[in-house]
mmCIF file of C-alpha atoms in Angstrom:
data_model
loop_
_atom_site.group_PDB
_atom_site.id
_atom_site.type_symbol
_atom_site.label_atom_id
_atom_site.label_comp_id
_atom_site.label_asym_id
_atom_site.label_seq_id
_atom_site.Cartn_x
_atom_site.Cartn_y
_atom_site.Cartn_z
ATOM 1 C CA UNK A 181 -7.259 -8.503 14.071
ATOM 2 C CA UNK A 182 -6.540 -5.023 15.348
ATOM 3 C CA UNK A 183 -4.263 -2.191 14.232
ATOM 4 C CA UNK A 184 -2.441 -0.526 17.097
ATOM 5 C CA UNK A 185 0.215 1.660 15.525
ATOM 6 C CA UNK A 186 1.013 2.755 12.018
ATOM 7 C CA UNK A 187 3.498 4.852 10.053
ATOM 8 C CA UNK A 188 3.143 5.867 6.426
ATOM 9 C CA UNK A 189 5.846 7.203 4.105
ATOM 10 C CA UNK A 190 4.465 8.597 0.869
ATOM 11 C CA UNK A 191 4.884 11.517 -1.552
ATOM 12 C CA UNK A 192 2.763 13.608 0.846
ATOM 13 C CA UNK A 193 3.006 14.796 4.465
ATOM 14 C CA UNK A 194 1.922 11.505 6.040
ATOM 15 C CA UNK A 195 4.898 10.892 8.325
ATOM 16 C CA UNK A 196 5.450 12.884 11.521
ATOM 17 C CA UNK A 197 3.063 15.852 11.487
ATOM 18 C CA UNK A 198 0.356 14.663 9.112
ATOM 19 C CA UNK A 199 -1.126 17.297 6.798
ATOM 20 C CA UNK A 200 -3.377 15.953 4.043
ATOM 21 C CA UNK A 201 -4.684 19.389 3.027
ATOM 22 C CA UNK A 202 -1.459 20.140 1.120
ATOM 23 C CA UNK A 203 -0.896 18.075 -2.055
ATOM 24 C CA UNK A 204 2.608 17.800 -3.503
ATOM 25 C CA UNK A 205 2.485 17.734 -7.300
ATOM 26 C CA UNK A 206 3.772 14.963 -9.527
ATOM 27 C CA UNK A 207 6.740 15.529 -11.846
ATOM 28 C CA UNK A 208 6.978 13.861 -15.264
ATOM 29 C CA UNK A 209 4.203 11.452 -14.367
ATOM 30 C CA UNK A 210 5.774 10.330 -11.087
ATOM 31 C CA UNK A 211 5.072 10.927 -7.417
ATOM 32 C CA UNK A 212 8.253 10.274 -5.430
ATOM 33 C CA UNK A 213 8.089 9.443 -1.733
ATOM 34 C CA UNK A 214 9.509 11.851 0.849
ATOM 35 C CA UNK A 215 12.262 9.881 2.536
ATOM 36 C CA UNK A 216 12.557 10.035 6.338
ATOM 37 C CA UNK A 217 15.695 10.687 8.362
ATOM 38 C CA UNK A 218 16.741 7.231 9.538
ATOM 39 C CA UNK A 219 17.822 7.012 13.164
ATOM 40 C CA UNK A 220 19.856 4.117 14.525
ATOM 41 C CA UNK A 221 21.123 2.873 11.157
ATOM 42 C CA UNK A 222 24.932 2.701 10.754
ATOM 43 C CA UNK A 223 26.104 4.998 7.906
ATOM 44 C CA UNK A 224 27.946 2.084 6.283
ATOM 45 C CA UNK A 225 24.616 0.215 5.975
ATOM 46 C CA UNK A 226 22.636 3.298 5.032
ATOM 47 C CA UNK A 227 24.679 4.145 1.951
ATOM 48 C CA UNK A 228 24.186 0.624 0.569
ATOM 49 C CA UNK A 229 20.402 0.605 0.990
ATOM 50 C CA UNK A 230 18.033 0.985 -1.934
ATOM 51 C CA UNK A 231 15.173 3.450 -1.651
ATOM 52 C CA UNK A 232 12.677 0.643 -1.010
ATOM 53 C CA UNK A 233 14.762 -0.557 1.939
ATOM 54 C CA UNK A 234 15.206 2.994 3.265
ATOM 55 C CA UNK A 235 11.447 3.572 3.116
ATOM 56 C CA UNK A 236 10.827 0.230 4.826
ATOM 57 C CA UNK A 237 13.346 1.096 7.547
ATOM 58 C CA UNK A 238 11.821 4.544 8.036
ATOM 59 C CA UNK A 239 8.328 3.138 8.497
ATOM 60 C CA UNK A 240 9.180 -0.059 10.342
ATOM 61 C CA UNK A 241 12.033 0.754 12.707
ATOM 62 C CA UNK A 242 10.167 3.256 14.928
ATOM 63 C CA UNK A 243 7.354 0.728 15.395
ATOM 64 C CA UNK A 244 9.656 -2.201 16.227
ATOM 65 C CA UNK A 245 11.672 -0.081 18.629
ATOM 66 C CA UNK A 246 8.503 0.667 20.630
ATOM 67 C CA UNK A 247 6.978 -2.823 20.626
ATOM 68 C CA UNK A 248 8.105 -6.389 21.155
ATOM 69 C CA UNK A 249 6.902 -8.198 18.075
ATOM 70 C CA UNK A 250 6.605 -11.864 17.172
ATOM 71 C CA UNK A 251 7.176 -11.505 13.459
ATOM 72 C CA UNK A 252 7.874 -9.226 10.476
ATOM 73 C CA UNK A 253 5.573 -9.711 7.476
ATOM 74 C CA UNK A 254 6.149 -7.527 4.419
ATOM 75 C CA UNK A 255 4.327 -7.304 1.106
ATOM 76 C CA UNK A 256 6.249 -5.966 -1.892
ATOM 77 C CA UNK A 257 5.875 -6.590 -5.601
ATOM 78 C CA UNK A 258 9.385 -5.685 -6.611
ATOM 79 C CA UNK A 259 11.530 -5.248 -3.484
ATOM 80 C CA UNK A 260 14.889 -3.719 -4.412
ATOM 81 C CA UNK A 261 14.436 -3.972 -8.184
ATOM 82 C CA UNK A 262 16.819 -1.075 -8.868
ATOM 83 C CA UNK A 263 19.710 -2.910 -7.156
ATOM 84 C CA UNK A 264 18.723 -6.152 -8.862
ATOM 85 C CA UNK A 265 19.112 -4.566 -12.318
ATOM 86 C CA UNK A 266 22.370 -2.914 -11.234
ATOM 87 C CA UNK A 267 23.734 -6.301 -10.168
ATOM 88 C CA UNK A 268 22.650 -8.004 -13.399
ATOM 89 C CA UNK A 269 24.306 -5.241 -15.419
ATOM 90 C CA UNK A 270 27.532 -5.795 -13.460
ATOM 91 C CA UNK A 271 27.551 -9.428 -14.561
ATOM 92 C CA UNK A 272 27.731 -8.203 -18.151
ATOM 93 C CA UNK A 273 30.023 -5.201 -17.524
ATOM 94 C CA UNK A 274 32.612 -7.239 -15.575
ATOM 95 C CA UNK A 275 32.211 -10.404 -17.638
ATOM 96 C CA UNK A 276 31.120 -12.343 -14.543
ATOM 97 C CA UNK A 277 34.287 -11.204 -12.740
ATOM 98 C CA UNK A 278 34.529 -9.329 -9.418
ATOM 99 C CA UNK A 279 30.976 -8.228 -8.626
ATOM 100 C CA UNK A 280 29.745 -5.931 -5.841
ATOM 101 C CA UNK A 281 27.992 -8.161 -3.275
ATOM 102 C CA UNK A 282 26.076 -5.228 -1.734
ATOM 103 C CA UNK A 283 23.888 -4.835 -4.823
ATOM 104 C CA UNK A 284 23.056 -8.539 -4.762
ATOM 105 C CA UNK A 285 22.249 -8.534 -1.034
ATOM 106 C CA UNK A 286 20.014 -5.467 -1.416
ATOM 107 C CA UNK A 287 18.308 -6.721 -4.544
ATOM 108 C CA UNK A 288 16.266 -9.604 -3.159
ATOM 109 C CA UNK A 289 12.581 -8.980 -2.405
ATOM 110 C CA UNK A 290 13.056 -9.949 1.253
ATOM 111 C CA UNK A 291 15.801 -7.328 1.798
ATOM 112 C CA UNK A 292 13.340 -5.040 3.634
ATOM 113 C CA UNK A 293 12.136 -7.647 6.130
ATOM 114 C CA UNK A 294 15.684 -8.986 6.457
ATOM 115 C CA UNK A 295 17.241 -5.590 7.183
ATOM 116 C CA UNK A 296 14.555 -4.841 9.785
ATOM 117 C CA UNK A 297 15.382 -8.130 11.457
ATOM 118 C CA UNK A 298 19.155 -7.642 11.338
ATOM 119 C CA UNK A 299 19.166 -4.092 12.712
ATOM 120 C CA UNK A 300 16.770 -4.846 15.574
ATOM 121 C CA UNK A 301 18.210 -8.345 16.196
ATOM 122 C CA UNK A 302 14.683 -9.719 15.886
ATOM 123 C CA UNK A 303 14.986 -13.449 15.174
ATOM 124 C CA UNK A 304 11.264 -14.274 15.090
ATOM 125 C CA UNK A 305 9.045 -15.136 12.104
ATOM 126 C CA UNK A 306 10.193 -13.247 8.998
ATOM 127 C CA UNK A 307 8.274 -13.441 5.727
ATOM 128 C CA UNK A 308 7.927 -11.485 2.491
ATOM 129 C CA UNK A 309 4.987 -11.831 0.102
ATOM 130 C CA UNK A 310 5.585 -10.968 -3.545
ATOM 131 C CA UNK A 311 2.211 -11.403 -5.205
ATOM 132 C CA UNK A 312 2.410 -8.197 -7.253
ATOM 133 C CA UNK A 313 -0.810 -6.202 -6.717
ATOM 134 C CA UNK A 314 -1.971 -8.519 -3.917
ATOM 135 C CA UNK A 315 1.321 -8.692 -1.989
ATOM 136 C CA UNK A 316 0.078 -6.523 0.902
ATOM 137 C CA UNK A 317 -3.246 -8.367 1.094
ATOM 138 C CA UNK A 318 -1.372 -11.661 1.411
ATOM 139 C CA UNK A 319 0.824 -10.181 4.149
ATOM 140 C CA UNK A 320 -2.355 -9.284 6.063
ATOM 141 C CA UNK A 321 -3.741 -12.782 5.516
ATOM 142 C CA UNK A 322 -0.466 -14.248 6.801
ATOM 143 C CA UNK A 323 -0.774 -12.108 9.951
ATOM 144 C CA UNK A 324 -4.379 -13.205 10.472
ATOM 145 C CA UNK A 325 -3.438 -16.887 10.161
ATOM 146 C CA UNK A 326 -0.493 -16.392 12.540
ATOM 147 C CA UNK A 327 -2.786 -14.784 15.125
ATOM 148 C CA UNK A 328 -5.264 -17.652 14.838
ATOM 149 C CA UNK A 329 -2.432 -20.115 15.362
ATOM 150 C CA UNK A 330 -0.758 -18.174 18.176
ATOM 151 C CA UNK A 331 -3.230 -15.923 20.053
ATOM 152 C CA UNK A 332 -1.653 -13.106 22.034
ATOM 153 C CA UNK A 333 1.173 -12.467 19.574
ATOM 154 C CA UNK A 334 1.683 -9.329 17.489
ATOM 155 C CA UNK A 335 3.302 -8.581 14.158
ATOM 156 C CA UNK A 336 4.789 -5.811 12.081
ATOM 157 C CA UNK A 337 2.913 -5.892 8.768
ATOM 158 C CA UNK A 338 3.617 -3.571 5.863
ATOM 159 C CA UNK A 339 3.554 -2.821 2.167
ATOM 160 C CA UNK A 340 6.531 -1.255 0.350
ATOM 161 C CA UNK A 341 7.333 -0.488 -3.278
ATOM 162 C CA UNK A 342 9.632 1.957 -5.062
ATOM 163 C CA UNK A 343 9.710 3.390 -8.571
ATOM 164 C CA UNK A 344 12.656 1.739 -10.295
ATOM 165 C CA UNK A 345 13.754 3.038 -13.678
ATOM 166 C CA UNK A 346 13.622 -0.511 -15.069
ATOM 167 C CA UNK A 347 10.074 -1.204 -13.950
ATOM 168 C CA UNK A 348 8.859 2.253 -14.872
ATOM 169 C CA UNK A 349 10.190 1.970 -18.431
ATOM 170 C CA UNK A 350 8.674 -1.490 -18.918
ATOM 171 C CA UNK A 351 5.306 -0.417 -17.525
ATOM 172 C CA UNK A 352 5.398 2.816 -19.540
ATOM 173 C CA UNK A 353 6.006 0.917 -22.781
ATOM 174 C CA UNK A 354 3.174 -1.455 -21.823
ATOM 175 C CA UNK A 355 0.839 1.529 -21.572
ATOM 176 C CA UNK A 356 0.259 1.541 -17.818
ATOM 177 C CA UNK A 357 1.673 5.052 -17.332
ATOM 178 C CA UNK A 358 1.119 8.372 -19.088
ATOM 179 C CA UNK A 359 3.855 10.995 -18.608
ATOM 180 C CA UNK A 360 1.511 13.800 -19.670
ATOM 181 C CA UNK A 361 -0.830 13.216 -16.725
ATOM 182 C CA UNK A 362 -0.411 14.858 -13.344
ATOM 183 C CA UNK A 363 -2.068 14.418 -9.987
ATOM 184 C CA UNK A 364 -3.616 17.902 -10.276
ATOM 185 C CA UNK A 365 -6.252 16.638 -12.731
ATOM 186 C CA UNK A 366 -5.848 12.867 -12.468
ATOM 187 C CA UNK A 367 -9.560 12.057 -12.379
ATOM 188 C CA UNK A 368 -10.702 14.486 -15.072
ATOM 189 C CA UNK A 369 -8.782 12.812 -17.915
ATOM 190 C CA UNK A 370 -10.525 9.961 -19.689
ATOM 191 C CA UNK A 371 -7.642 8.179 -21.377
ATOM 192 C CA UNK A 372 -5.574 5.049 -20.621
ATOM 193 C CA UNK A 373 -2.573 5.316 -18.311
ATOM 194 C CA UNK A 374 -1.921 6.868 -14.935
ATOM 195 C CA UNK A 375 0.960 8.281 -12.868
ATOM 196 C CA UNK A 376 3.552 6.168 -11.053
ATOM 197 C CA UNK A 377 3.957 6.227 -7.291
ATOM 198 C CA UNK A 378 5.770 4.658 -4.379
ATOM 199 C CA UNK A 379 5.611 4.439 -0.611
ATOM 200 C CA UNK A 380 5.686 2.342 2.535
ATOM 201 C CA UNK A 381 3.037 1.831 5.226
ATOM 202 C CA UNK A 382 3.622 -0.303 8.314
ATOM 203 C CA UNK A 383 1.260 -1.472 11.052
ATOM 204 C CA UNK A 384 1.500 -3.190 14.425
ATOM 205 C CA UNK A 385 -1.236 -5.832 14.361
ATOM 206 C CA UNK A 386 -2.446 -8.110 17.152
ATOM 207 C CA UNK A 387 -5.680 -9.560 18.569
ATOM 208 C CA UNK A 388 -6.172 -7.040 21.401
ATOM 209 C CA UNK A 389 -9.179 -4.756 20.961
ATOM 210 C CA UNK A 390 -8.327 -2.211 23.683
ATOM 211 C CA UNK A 391 -7.015 1.143 22.371
ATOM 212 C CA UNK A 392 -6.849 -0.089 18.769
ATOM 213 C CA UNK A 393 -6.950 2.356 15.842
ATOM 214 C CA UNK A 394 -9.076 -0.046 13.829
ATOM 215 C CA UNK A 395 -10.127 -3.621 13.271
ATOM 216 C CA UNK A 396 -9.623 -5.510 10.024
ATOM 217 C CA UNK A 397 -12.885 -7.419 9.740
ATOM 218 C CA UNK A 398 -12.533 -9.133 6.376
ATOM 219 C CA UNK A 399 -10.269 -9.475 3.334
ATOM 220 C CA UNK A 400 -11.205 -10.780 -0.101
ATOM 221 C CA UNK A 401 -8.460 -10.904 -2.735
ATOM 222 C CA UNK A 402 -8.763 -12.490 -6.164
ATOM 223 C CA UNK A 403 -7.700 -12.315 -9.799
ATOM 224 C CA UNK A 404 -10.135 -11.570 -12.593
ATOM 225 C CA UNK A 405 -10.530 -9.514 -15.753
ATOM 226 C CA UNK A 406 -14.306 -10.011 -15.763
ATOM 227 C CA UNK A 407 -16.236 -6.965 -14.549
ATOM 228 C CA UNK A 408 -19.303 -9.074 -13.777
ATOM 229 C CA UNK A 409 -17.259 -11.371 -11.539
ATOM 230 C CA UNK A 410 -15.872 -8.335 -9.691
ATOM 231 C CA UNK A 411 -19.423 -7.070 -9.194
ATOM 232 C CA UNK A 412 -20.611 -10.468 -7.918
ATOM 233 C CA UNK A 413 -17.688 -10.769 -5.475
ATOM 234 C CA UNK A 414 -18.305 -7.252 -4.183
ATOM 235 C CA UNK A 415 -22.030 -7.877 -3.632
ATOM 236 C CA UNK A 416 -21.228 -11.119 -1.840
ATOM 237 C CA UNK A 417 -18.667 -9.243 0.307
ATOM 238 C CA UNK A 418 -21.305 -6.654 1.256
ATOM 239 C CA UNK A 419 -23.925 -9.317 2.033
ATOM 240 C CA UNK A 420 -21.490 -11.381 4.120
ATOM 241 C CA UNK A 421 -19.867 -8.692 6.227
ATOM 242 C CA UNK A 422 -21.776 -5.402 6.049
ATOM 243 C CA UNK A 423 -25.429 -5.687 7.020
ATOM 244 C CA UNK A 424 -25.579 -1.967 7.842
ATOM 245 C CA UNK A 425 -23.882 0.647 5.621
ATOM 246 C CA UNK A 426 -24.632 3.660 7.823
ATOM 247 C CA UNK A 427 -21.506 5.653 8.695
ATOM 248 C CA UNK A 428 -19.553 3.769 6.023
ATOM 249 C CA UNK A 429 -16.890 5.178 3.691
ATOM 250 C CA UNK A 430 -15.812 3.531 0.428
ATOM 251 C CA UNK A 431 -12.111 4.144 -0.242
ATOM 252 C CA UNK A 432 -11.513 3.602 -3.932
ATOM 253 C CA UNK A 433 -8.239 2.876 -5.724
ATOM 254 C CA UNK A 434 -9.403 4.727 -8.856
ATOM 255 C CA UNK A 435 -6.259 5.949 -10.590
ATOM 256 C CA UNK A 436 -7.383 8.000 -13.594
ATOM 257 C CA UNK A 437 -6.918 5.161 -16.103
ATOM 258 C CA UNK A 438 -10.105 5.030 -18.183
ATOM 259 C CA UNK A 439 -9.806 1.246 -18.697
ATOM 260 C CA UNK A 440 -10.447 0.511 -15.026
ATOM 261 C CA UNK A 441 -13.266 2.971 -14.355
ATOM 262 C CA UNK A 442 -16.073 0.453 -15.152
ATOM 263 C CA UNK A 443 -15.002 -1.898 -12.333
ATOM 264 C CA UNK A 444 -14.882 0.936 -9.789
ATOM 265 C CA UNK A 445 -18.188 2.356 -11.055
ATOM 266 C CA UNK A 446 -19.809 -1.079 -10.737
ATOM 267 C CA UNK A 447 -18.834 -1.326 -7.058
ATOM 268 C CA UNK A 448 -19.924 2.244 -6.347
ATOM 269 C CA UNK A 449 -23.316 1.482 -7.918
ATOM 270 C CA UNK A 450 -23.619 -1.781 -5.972
ATOM 271 C CA UNK A 451 -23.106 -0.134 -2.588
ATOM 272 C CA UNK A 452 -25.430 2.776 -3.385
ATOM 273 C CA UNK A 453 -25.099 6.462 -4.152
ATOM 274 C CA UNK A 454 -25.615 7.462 -0.501
ATOM 275 C CA UNK A 455 -22.186 6.038 0.456
ATOM 276 C CA UNK A 456 -19.350 8.602 0.126
ATOM 277 C CA UNK A 457 -16.444 7.595 -2.112
ATOM 278 C CA UNK A 458 -12.916 8.750 -1.239
ATOM 279 C CA UNK A 459 -10.037 8.466 -3.730
ATOM 280 C CA UNK A 460 -6.366 8.591 -2.802
ATOM 281 C CA UNK A 461 -4.125 7.983 -5.820
ATOM 282 C CA UNK A 462 -3.789 11.694 -6.567
ATOM 283 C CA UNK A 463 -1.645 11.626 -3.401
ATOM 284 C CA UNK A 464 0.285 8.405 -3.988
ATOM 285 C CA UNK A 465 0.282 7.535 -7.683
ATOM 286 C CA UNK A 466 -0.131 3.900 -8.698
ATOM 287 C CA UNK A 467 2.038 1.116 -7.287
ATOM 288 C CA UNK A 468 1.343 -2.550 -6.499
ATOM 289 C CA UNK A 469 1.067 -2.227 -2.707
ATOM 290 C CA UNK A 470 -0.862 1.054 -2.634
ATOM 291 C CA UNK A 471 -3.657 -0.675 -0.681
ATOM 292 C CA UNK A 472 -1.353 -0.339 2.357
ATOM 293 C CA UNK A 473 -1.731 3.439 2.000
ATOM 294 C CA UNK A 474 -5.513 2.990 1.773
ATOM 295 C CA UNK A 475 -5.494 1.063 5.056
ATOM 296 C CA UNK A 476 -3.431 3.802 6.703
ATOM 297 C CA UNK A 477 -5.893 6.371 5.299
ATOM 298 C CA UNK A 478 -8.834 4.480 6.803
ATOM 299 C CA UNK A 479 -7.171 4.562 10.237
ATOM 300 C CA UNK A 480 -6.508 8.289 9.800
ATOM 301 C CA UNK A 481 -10.159 8.870 8.815
ATOM 302 C CA UNK A 482 -11.342 7.013 11.940
ATOM 303 C CA UNK A 483 -9.097 9.125 14.141
ATOM 304 C CA UNK A 484 -10.044 12.441 12.523
ATOM 305 C CA UNK A 485 -13.638 11.388 11.745
ATOM 306 C CA UNK A 486 -13.271 12.846 8.279
ATOM 307 C CA UNK A 487 -10.973 13.572 5.365
ATOM 308 C CA UNK A 488 -10.168 16.792 3.463
ATOM 309 C CA UNK A 489 -12.631 17.665 0.693
ATOM 310 C CA UNK A 490 -10.259 16.800 -2.172
ATOM 311 C CA UNK A 491 -10.551 13.087 -1.317
ATOM 312 C CA UNK A 492 -14.287 12.868 -1.938
ATOM 313 C CA UNK A 493 -15.666 11.951 -5.337
ATOM 314 C CA UNK A 494 -19.247 12.906 -4.573
ATOM 315 C CA UNK A 495 -21.291 15.179 -2.354
ATOM 316 C CA UNK A 496 -21.889 13.708 1.080
ATOM 317 C CA UNK A 497 -23.168 14.441 4.552
ATOM 318 C CA UNK A 498 -20.987 11.903 6.371
ATOM 319 C CA UNK A 499 -20.261 13.219 9.867
ATOM 320 C CA UNK A 500 -19.324 9.940 11.493
ATOM 321 C CA UNK A 501 -17.094 7.180 10.098
ATOM 322 C CA UNK A 502 -17.449 3.790 11.773
ATOM 323 C CA UNK A 503 -16.233 1.558 8.962
ATOM 324 C CA UNK A 504 -14.390 1.774 5.664
ATOM 325 C CA UNK A 505 -14.463 -0.549 2.680
ATOM 326 C CA UNK A 506 -11.256 -0.491 0.640
ATOM 327 C CA UNK A 507 -11.496 -1.508 -2.995
ATOM 328 C CA UNK A 508 -8.263 -1.551 -4.945
ATOM 329 C CA UNK A 509 -7.237 -3.197 -8.174
ATOM 330 C CA UNK A 510 -3.911 -3.457 -9.982
ATOM 331 C CA UNK A 511 -3.676 -3.381 -13.764
ATOM 332 C CA UNK A 512 -7.228 -4.641 -14.081
ATOM 333 C CA UNK A 513 -6.285 -8.155 -12.990
ATOM 334 C CA UNK A 514 -5.834 -8.257 -9.229
ATOM 335 C CA UNK A 515 -8.640 -7.030 -6.980
ATOM 336 C CA UNK A 516 -9.081 -6.765 -3.230
ATOM 337 C CA UNK A 517 -11.799 -5.738 -0.776
ATOM 338 C CA UNK A 518 -10.842 -4.983 2.835
ATOM 339 C CA UNK A 519 -13.348 -4.099 5.545
ATOM 340 C CA UNK A 520 -12.005 -1.995 8.419
ATOM 341 C CA UNK A 521 -13.969 -0.746 11.388
ATOM 342 C CA UNK A 522 -13.045 1.413 14.345
#
């Protein structure tokens, strides 16, 4: 399946005039997304939207307005978690009395896909995948199956997640985040924990090769805490889909957490030291659907035929990028490999 248009909202300058040379710094261990100015959204709806929905609208609406699509497929781990907690607190505060329906409506995981459908009056296929760190990968798989079933159709596919205070506090207490870390030296610290992030990336995907930004060749998503199994799956992925690694870039989801470095190092060793490794979580922070940013980054690298120097982990002489392998994992349990070519 082919990627024809894309929009990315992140903590960096990735929307509108893209500038990846400038890196906005994290604050208190968080990288907050730069919200877009939403056009065509009634103010009465806008003020009720959570940040996740606003980011989803900002990335998805411009794409839907330009294309006739046959479905909206979104991956999100938490959806509007902030509104969900606000609604649950109201149940206690008002003793199950008069509750605000807006918080309930905005709190469901499918609020993003639903709002996109309502505003654009798109009554086609509408699905939301909520498989935590593999939510975006399952959205892509859904799109691929839909295209196999109905050739000639096209879909809006995206990944969206916000930093909610509830989720951040839970994950911080669980040891997933470290408030003392920043994105300025994310990869030089060798301790557990990383920085939190958020964002939204949306793509128009169909089965037409002409004028495409990139082609998604293969997806492998699985759950495992066994490093040897990750290594075996990665080697099998390389053998099955990548007979030639010339002009190939490995985009790694390394996030500065020392506990997950062995899995990334294993894959880097398996593909060989001659393959350049690009890291991106010093721009985004960690969030469950960050692989959607990695896919957007691969398309950007194809278009520009390179990335700024701060992305690269090792010395390289890559002057042409024909394919990118994305390896991302979430909390050491959920792993995915995606092969993209131009």
